[in-house]
Coordinates of C-alpha atoms in Angstrom, one line a residue:
X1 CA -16.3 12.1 -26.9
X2 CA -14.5 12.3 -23.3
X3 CA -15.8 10.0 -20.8
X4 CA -13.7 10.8 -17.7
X5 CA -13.3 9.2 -14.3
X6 CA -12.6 10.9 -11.2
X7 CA -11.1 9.5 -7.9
X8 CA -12.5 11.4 -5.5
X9 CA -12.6 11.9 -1.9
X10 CA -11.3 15.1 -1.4
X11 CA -11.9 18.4 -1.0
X12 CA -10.3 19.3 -4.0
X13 CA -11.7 16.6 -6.1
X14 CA -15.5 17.9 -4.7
X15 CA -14.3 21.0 -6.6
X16 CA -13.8 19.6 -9.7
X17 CA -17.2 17.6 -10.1
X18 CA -18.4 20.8 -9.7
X19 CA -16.5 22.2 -12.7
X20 CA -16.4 19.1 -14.8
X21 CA -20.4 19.7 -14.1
X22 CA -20.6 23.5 -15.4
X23 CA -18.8 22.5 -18.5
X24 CA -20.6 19.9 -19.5
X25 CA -18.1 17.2 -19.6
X26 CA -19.6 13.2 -19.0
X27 CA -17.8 12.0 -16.0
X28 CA -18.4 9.4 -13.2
X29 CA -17.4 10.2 -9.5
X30 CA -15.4 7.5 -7.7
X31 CA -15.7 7.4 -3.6
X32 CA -13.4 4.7 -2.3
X33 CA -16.2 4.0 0.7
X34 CA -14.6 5.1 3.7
X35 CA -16.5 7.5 4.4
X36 CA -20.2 6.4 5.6
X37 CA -21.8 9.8 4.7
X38 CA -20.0 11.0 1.7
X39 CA -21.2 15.0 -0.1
X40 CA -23.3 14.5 -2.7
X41 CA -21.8 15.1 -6.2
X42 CA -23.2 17.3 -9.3
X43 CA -21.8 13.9 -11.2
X44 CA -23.1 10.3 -11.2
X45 CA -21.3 8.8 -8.7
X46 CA -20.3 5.2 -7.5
X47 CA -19.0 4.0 -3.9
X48 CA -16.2 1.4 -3.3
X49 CA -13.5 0.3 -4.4
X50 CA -12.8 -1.5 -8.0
X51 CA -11.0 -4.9 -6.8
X52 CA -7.5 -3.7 -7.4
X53 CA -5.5 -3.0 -10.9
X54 CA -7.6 -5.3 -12.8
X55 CA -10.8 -4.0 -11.4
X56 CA -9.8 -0.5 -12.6
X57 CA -9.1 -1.1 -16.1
X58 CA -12.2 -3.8 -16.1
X59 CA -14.0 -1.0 -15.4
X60 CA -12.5 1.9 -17.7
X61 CA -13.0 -0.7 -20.5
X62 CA -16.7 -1.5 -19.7
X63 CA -17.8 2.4 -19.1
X64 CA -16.2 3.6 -22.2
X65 CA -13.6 5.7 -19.8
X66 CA -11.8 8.0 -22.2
X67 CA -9.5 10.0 -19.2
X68 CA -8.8 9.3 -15.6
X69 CA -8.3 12.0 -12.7
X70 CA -6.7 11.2 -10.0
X71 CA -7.8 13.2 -7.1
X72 CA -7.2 11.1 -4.3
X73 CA -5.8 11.9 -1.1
X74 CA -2.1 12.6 -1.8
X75 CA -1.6 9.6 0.9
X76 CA -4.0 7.2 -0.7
X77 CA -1.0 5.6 -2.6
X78 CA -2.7 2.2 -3.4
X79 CA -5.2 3.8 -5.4
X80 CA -2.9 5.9 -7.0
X81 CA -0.4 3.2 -8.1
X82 CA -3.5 1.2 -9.1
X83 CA -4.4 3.7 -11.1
X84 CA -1.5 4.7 -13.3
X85 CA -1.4 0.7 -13.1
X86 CA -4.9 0.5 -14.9
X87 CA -4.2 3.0 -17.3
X88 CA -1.1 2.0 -18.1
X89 CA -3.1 -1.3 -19.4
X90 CA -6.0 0.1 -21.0
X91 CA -3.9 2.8 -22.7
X92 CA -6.0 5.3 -21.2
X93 CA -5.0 9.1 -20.5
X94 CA -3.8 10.1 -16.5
X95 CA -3.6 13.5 -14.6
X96 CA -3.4 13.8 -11.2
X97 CA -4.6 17.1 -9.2
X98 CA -2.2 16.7 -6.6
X99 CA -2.1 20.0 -4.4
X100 CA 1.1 21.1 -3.6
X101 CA 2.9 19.7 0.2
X102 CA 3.7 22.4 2.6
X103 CA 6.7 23.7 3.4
X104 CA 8.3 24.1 6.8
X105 CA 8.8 27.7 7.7
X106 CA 11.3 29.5 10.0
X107 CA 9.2 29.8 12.9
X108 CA 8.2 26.1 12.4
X109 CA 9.4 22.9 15.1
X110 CA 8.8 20.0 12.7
X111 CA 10.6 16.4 13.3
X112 CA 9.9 14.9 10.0
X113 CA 9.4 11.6 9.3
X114 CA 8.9 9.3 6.6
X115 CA 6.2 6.8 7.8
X116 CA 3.5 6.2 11.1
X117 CA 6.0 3.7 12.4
X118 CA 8.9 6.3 12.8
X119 CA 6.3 9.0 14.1
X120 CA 5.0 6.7 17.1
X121 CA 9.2 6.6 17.5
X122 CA 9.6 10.3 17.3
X123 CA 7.0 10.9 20.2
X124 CA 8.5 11.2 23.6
X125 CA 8.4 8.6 26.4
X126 CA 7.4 10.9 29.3
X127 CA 3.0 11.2 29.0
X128 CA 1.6 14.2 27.2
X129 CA -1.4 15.3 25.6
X130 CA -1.1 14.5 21.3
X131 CA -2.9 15.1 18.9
X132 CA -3.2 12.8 16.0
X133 CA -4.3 14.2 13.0
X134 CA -3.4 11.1 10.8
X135 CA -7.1 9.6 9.7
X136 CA -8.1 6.9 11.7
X137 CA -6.5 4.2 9.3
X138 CA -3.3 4.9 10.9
X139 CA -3.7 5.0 14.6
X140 CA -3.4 1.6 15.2
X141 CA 0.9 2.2 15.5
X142 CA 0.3 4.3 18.9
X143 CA -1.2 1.9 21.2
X144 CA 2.5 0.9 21.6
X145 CA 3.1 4.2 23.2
X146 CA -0.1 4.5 25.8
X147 CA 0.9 6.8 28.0
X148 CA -0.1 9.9 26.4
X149 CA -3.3 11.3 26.2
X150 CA -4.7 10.7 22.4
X151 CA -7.0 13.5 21.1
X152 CA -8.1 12.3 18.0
X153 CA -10.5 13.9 14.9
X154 CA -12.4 12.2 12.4
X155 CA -14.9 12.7 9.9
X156 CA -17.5 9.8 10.7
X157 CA -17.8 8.2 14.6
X158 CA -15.4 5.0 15.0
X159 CA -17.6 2.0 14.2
X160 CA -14.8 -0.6 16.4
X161 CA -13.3 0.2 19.6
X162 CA -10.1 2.2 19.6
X163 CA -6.9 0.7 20.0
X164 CA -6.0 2.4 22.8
X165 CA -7.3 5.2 25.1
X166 CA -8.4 8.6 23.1
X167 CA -11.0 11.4 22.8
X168 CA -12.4 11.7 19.7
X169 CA -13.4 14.7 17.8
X170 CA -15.9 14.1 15.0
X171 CA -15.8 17.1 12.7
X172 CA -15.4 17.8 8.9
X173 CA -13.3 20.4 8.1
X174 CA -12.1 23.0 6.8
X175 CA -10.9 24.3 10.0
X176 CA -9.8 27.7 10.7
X177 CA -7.2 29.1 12.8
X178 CA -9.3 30.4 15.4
X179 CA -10.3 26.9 16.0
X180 CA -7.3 25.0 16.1
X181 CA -6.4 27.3 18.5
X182 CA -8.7 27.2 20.6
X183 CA -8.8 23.6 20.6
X184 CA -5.1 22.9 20.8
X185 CA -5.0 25.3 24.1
X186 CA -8.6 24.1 25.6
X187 CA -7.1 20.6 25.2
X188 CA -3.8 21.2 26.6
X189 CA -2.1 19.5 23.5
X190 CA 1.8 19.4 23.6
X191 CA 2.9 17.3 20.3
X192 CA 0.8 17.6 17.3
X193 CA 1.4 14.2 14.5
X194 CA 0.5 15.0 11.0
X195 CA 0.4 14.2 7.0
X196 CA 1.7 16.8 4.9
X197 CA -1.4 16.6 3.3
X198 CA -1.2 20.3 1.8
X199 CA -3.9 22.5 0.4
X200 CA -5.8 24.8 2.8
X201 CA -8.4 22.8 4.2
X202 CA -6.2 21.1 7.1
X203 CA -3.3 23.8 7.3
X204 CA -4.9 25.7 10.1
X205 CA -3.7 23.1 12.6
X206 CA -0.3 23.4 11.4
X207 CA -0.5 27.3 11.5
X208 CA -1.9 27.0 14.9
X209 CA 1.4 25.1 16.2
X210 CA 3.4 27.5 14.6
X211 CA 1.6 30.1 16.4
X212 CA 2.0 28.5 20.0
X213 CA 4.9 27.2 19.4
X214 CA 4.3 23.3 19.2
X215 CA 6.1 20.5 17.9
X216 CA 4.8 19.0 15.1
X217 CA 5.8 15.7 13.9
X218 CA 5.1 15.5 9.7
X219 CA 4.8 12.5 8.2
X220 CA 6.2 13.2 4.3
X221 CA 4.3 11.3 1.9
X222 CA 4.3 8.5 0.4
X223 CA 6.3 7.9 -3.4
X224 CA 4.9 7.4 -6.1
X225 CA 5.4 6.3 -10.1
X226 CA 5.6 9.2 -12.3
X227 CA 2.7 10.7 -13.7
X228 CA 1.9 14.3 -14.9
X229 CA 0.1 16.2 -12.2
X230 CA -1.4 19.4 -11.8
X231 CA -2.7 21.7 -9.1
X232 CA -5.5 23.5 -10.2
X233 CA -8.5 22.5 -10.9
X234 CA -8.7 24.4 -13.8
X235 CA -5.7 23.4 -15.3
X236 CA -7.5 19.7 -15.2
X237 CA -10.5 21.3 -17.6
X238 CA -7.9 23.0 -19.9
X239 CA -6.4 19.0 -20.4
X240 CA -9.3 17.6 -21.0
X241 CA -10.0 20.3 -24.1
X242 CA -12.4 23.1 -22.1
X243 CA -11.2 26.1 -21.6
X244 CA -14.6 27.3 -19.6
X245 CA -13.2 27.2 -16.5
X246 CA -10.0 28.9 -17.5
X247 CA -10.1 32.0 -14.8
X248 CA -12.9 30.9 -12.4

């Protein structure tokens, strides 16, 4: 029998509960708690986090976990090292549904960077208006530099004060085109800082600077052990031994 464990948060990972769902397989959604008002899930589902590597395979062990999918943020790198950690312990079966980065194009102006640090670096010392679309985790880095004016957009309010100056924008995506246009122009933004998250959720902003002509400033992601990954959902149900999804 297939118990399975999914580390969600995502988009993507919202996709699969609803396939896992439809094919009938016993699974348990993971939220790490970050977010305050988290989608409800087709799945049972638990909030928080599991108290590190042991934590994990403490609780694959006690819930009879059979397989683990990671679909995690592709820059929640703790959790994901935790996880092929865990497993790696408890002997337990890994995939990862990892969408795939995106790729700078022609008519794109990235400066690409490898971390926060060197972003705050790569931003220019004269004022301007930025937008940082790096999940509020990460902002903390900019207050070195604040002289520019911050526009920043999150899924759930701040709860603390900001570390420096900014306008927040509280929205979930997806987000289309249309609307990163709009708001990149309405807001005057000049320097866009990024994740190369992938997928099609948050691409529209990076469209958008293509479109106008911005510089965007991508942060790559983060490395992580080897583990095999896929990037379709259905590709995850095929692993586990259903082929119901195969085509959906």
């Amino acid at each position: 029998m297939i118990r399975a464990l999914i580390l969600g948060g995502t988009a993507d990972a919202s996709l699969l509960a609803a396939e896992i769902a439809r094919a009938g397989i016993d699974a348990v959604y993971s939220y790490g708690g970050r977010t305050r008002a988290p989608a409800d899930q087709p799945l049972p589902t638990r909030i928080g986090g599991f108290g590190g590597v042991s934590g994990l395979a403490d609780y694959i062990r006690a819930e009879g976990i059979t397989h683990v999918l990671d679909a995690t943020h592709p820059f929640a790198a703790e959790m994901s090292r935790n996880a092929v950690d865990a497993c790696t312990q408890t002997g337990t079966p890994l995939l990862a549904l990892e969408r795939a980065p995106w790729i700078k194009a022609s008519a794109d102006t990235w400066i690409e960077v490898t971390d926060v640090d060197t972003a705050v670096s790569a931003l220019p010392d004269a004022p301007a208006n930025v937008f940082l679309a790096i999940g509020r985790q990460h902002i903390a880095p900019f207050a070195a530099k604040p002289q520019h004016a911050y526009t920043l957009r999150f899924v759930d309010p701040p709860e603390a004060s900001l570390p420096f100056a900014a306008d927040v924008i509280v929205s979930r995506g997806p987000f289309t085109l249309d609307g990163e246009l709009e708001m990149l122009h309405t807001r005057g933004i000049a320097w866009i800082v990024a994740r190369n998250s992938g997928g099609d959720g948050a691409r529209a902003k990076v469209d958008a600077a293509r479109r106008l002509g911005l510089p965007v400033i991508m942060i790559s992601r983060p490395q992580l052990p080897e583990r095999l990954r896929v990037e379709r959902v259905a590709e995850v149900v095929q692993w586990l031994g259903h082929r119901t999804c195969l085509g959906a």
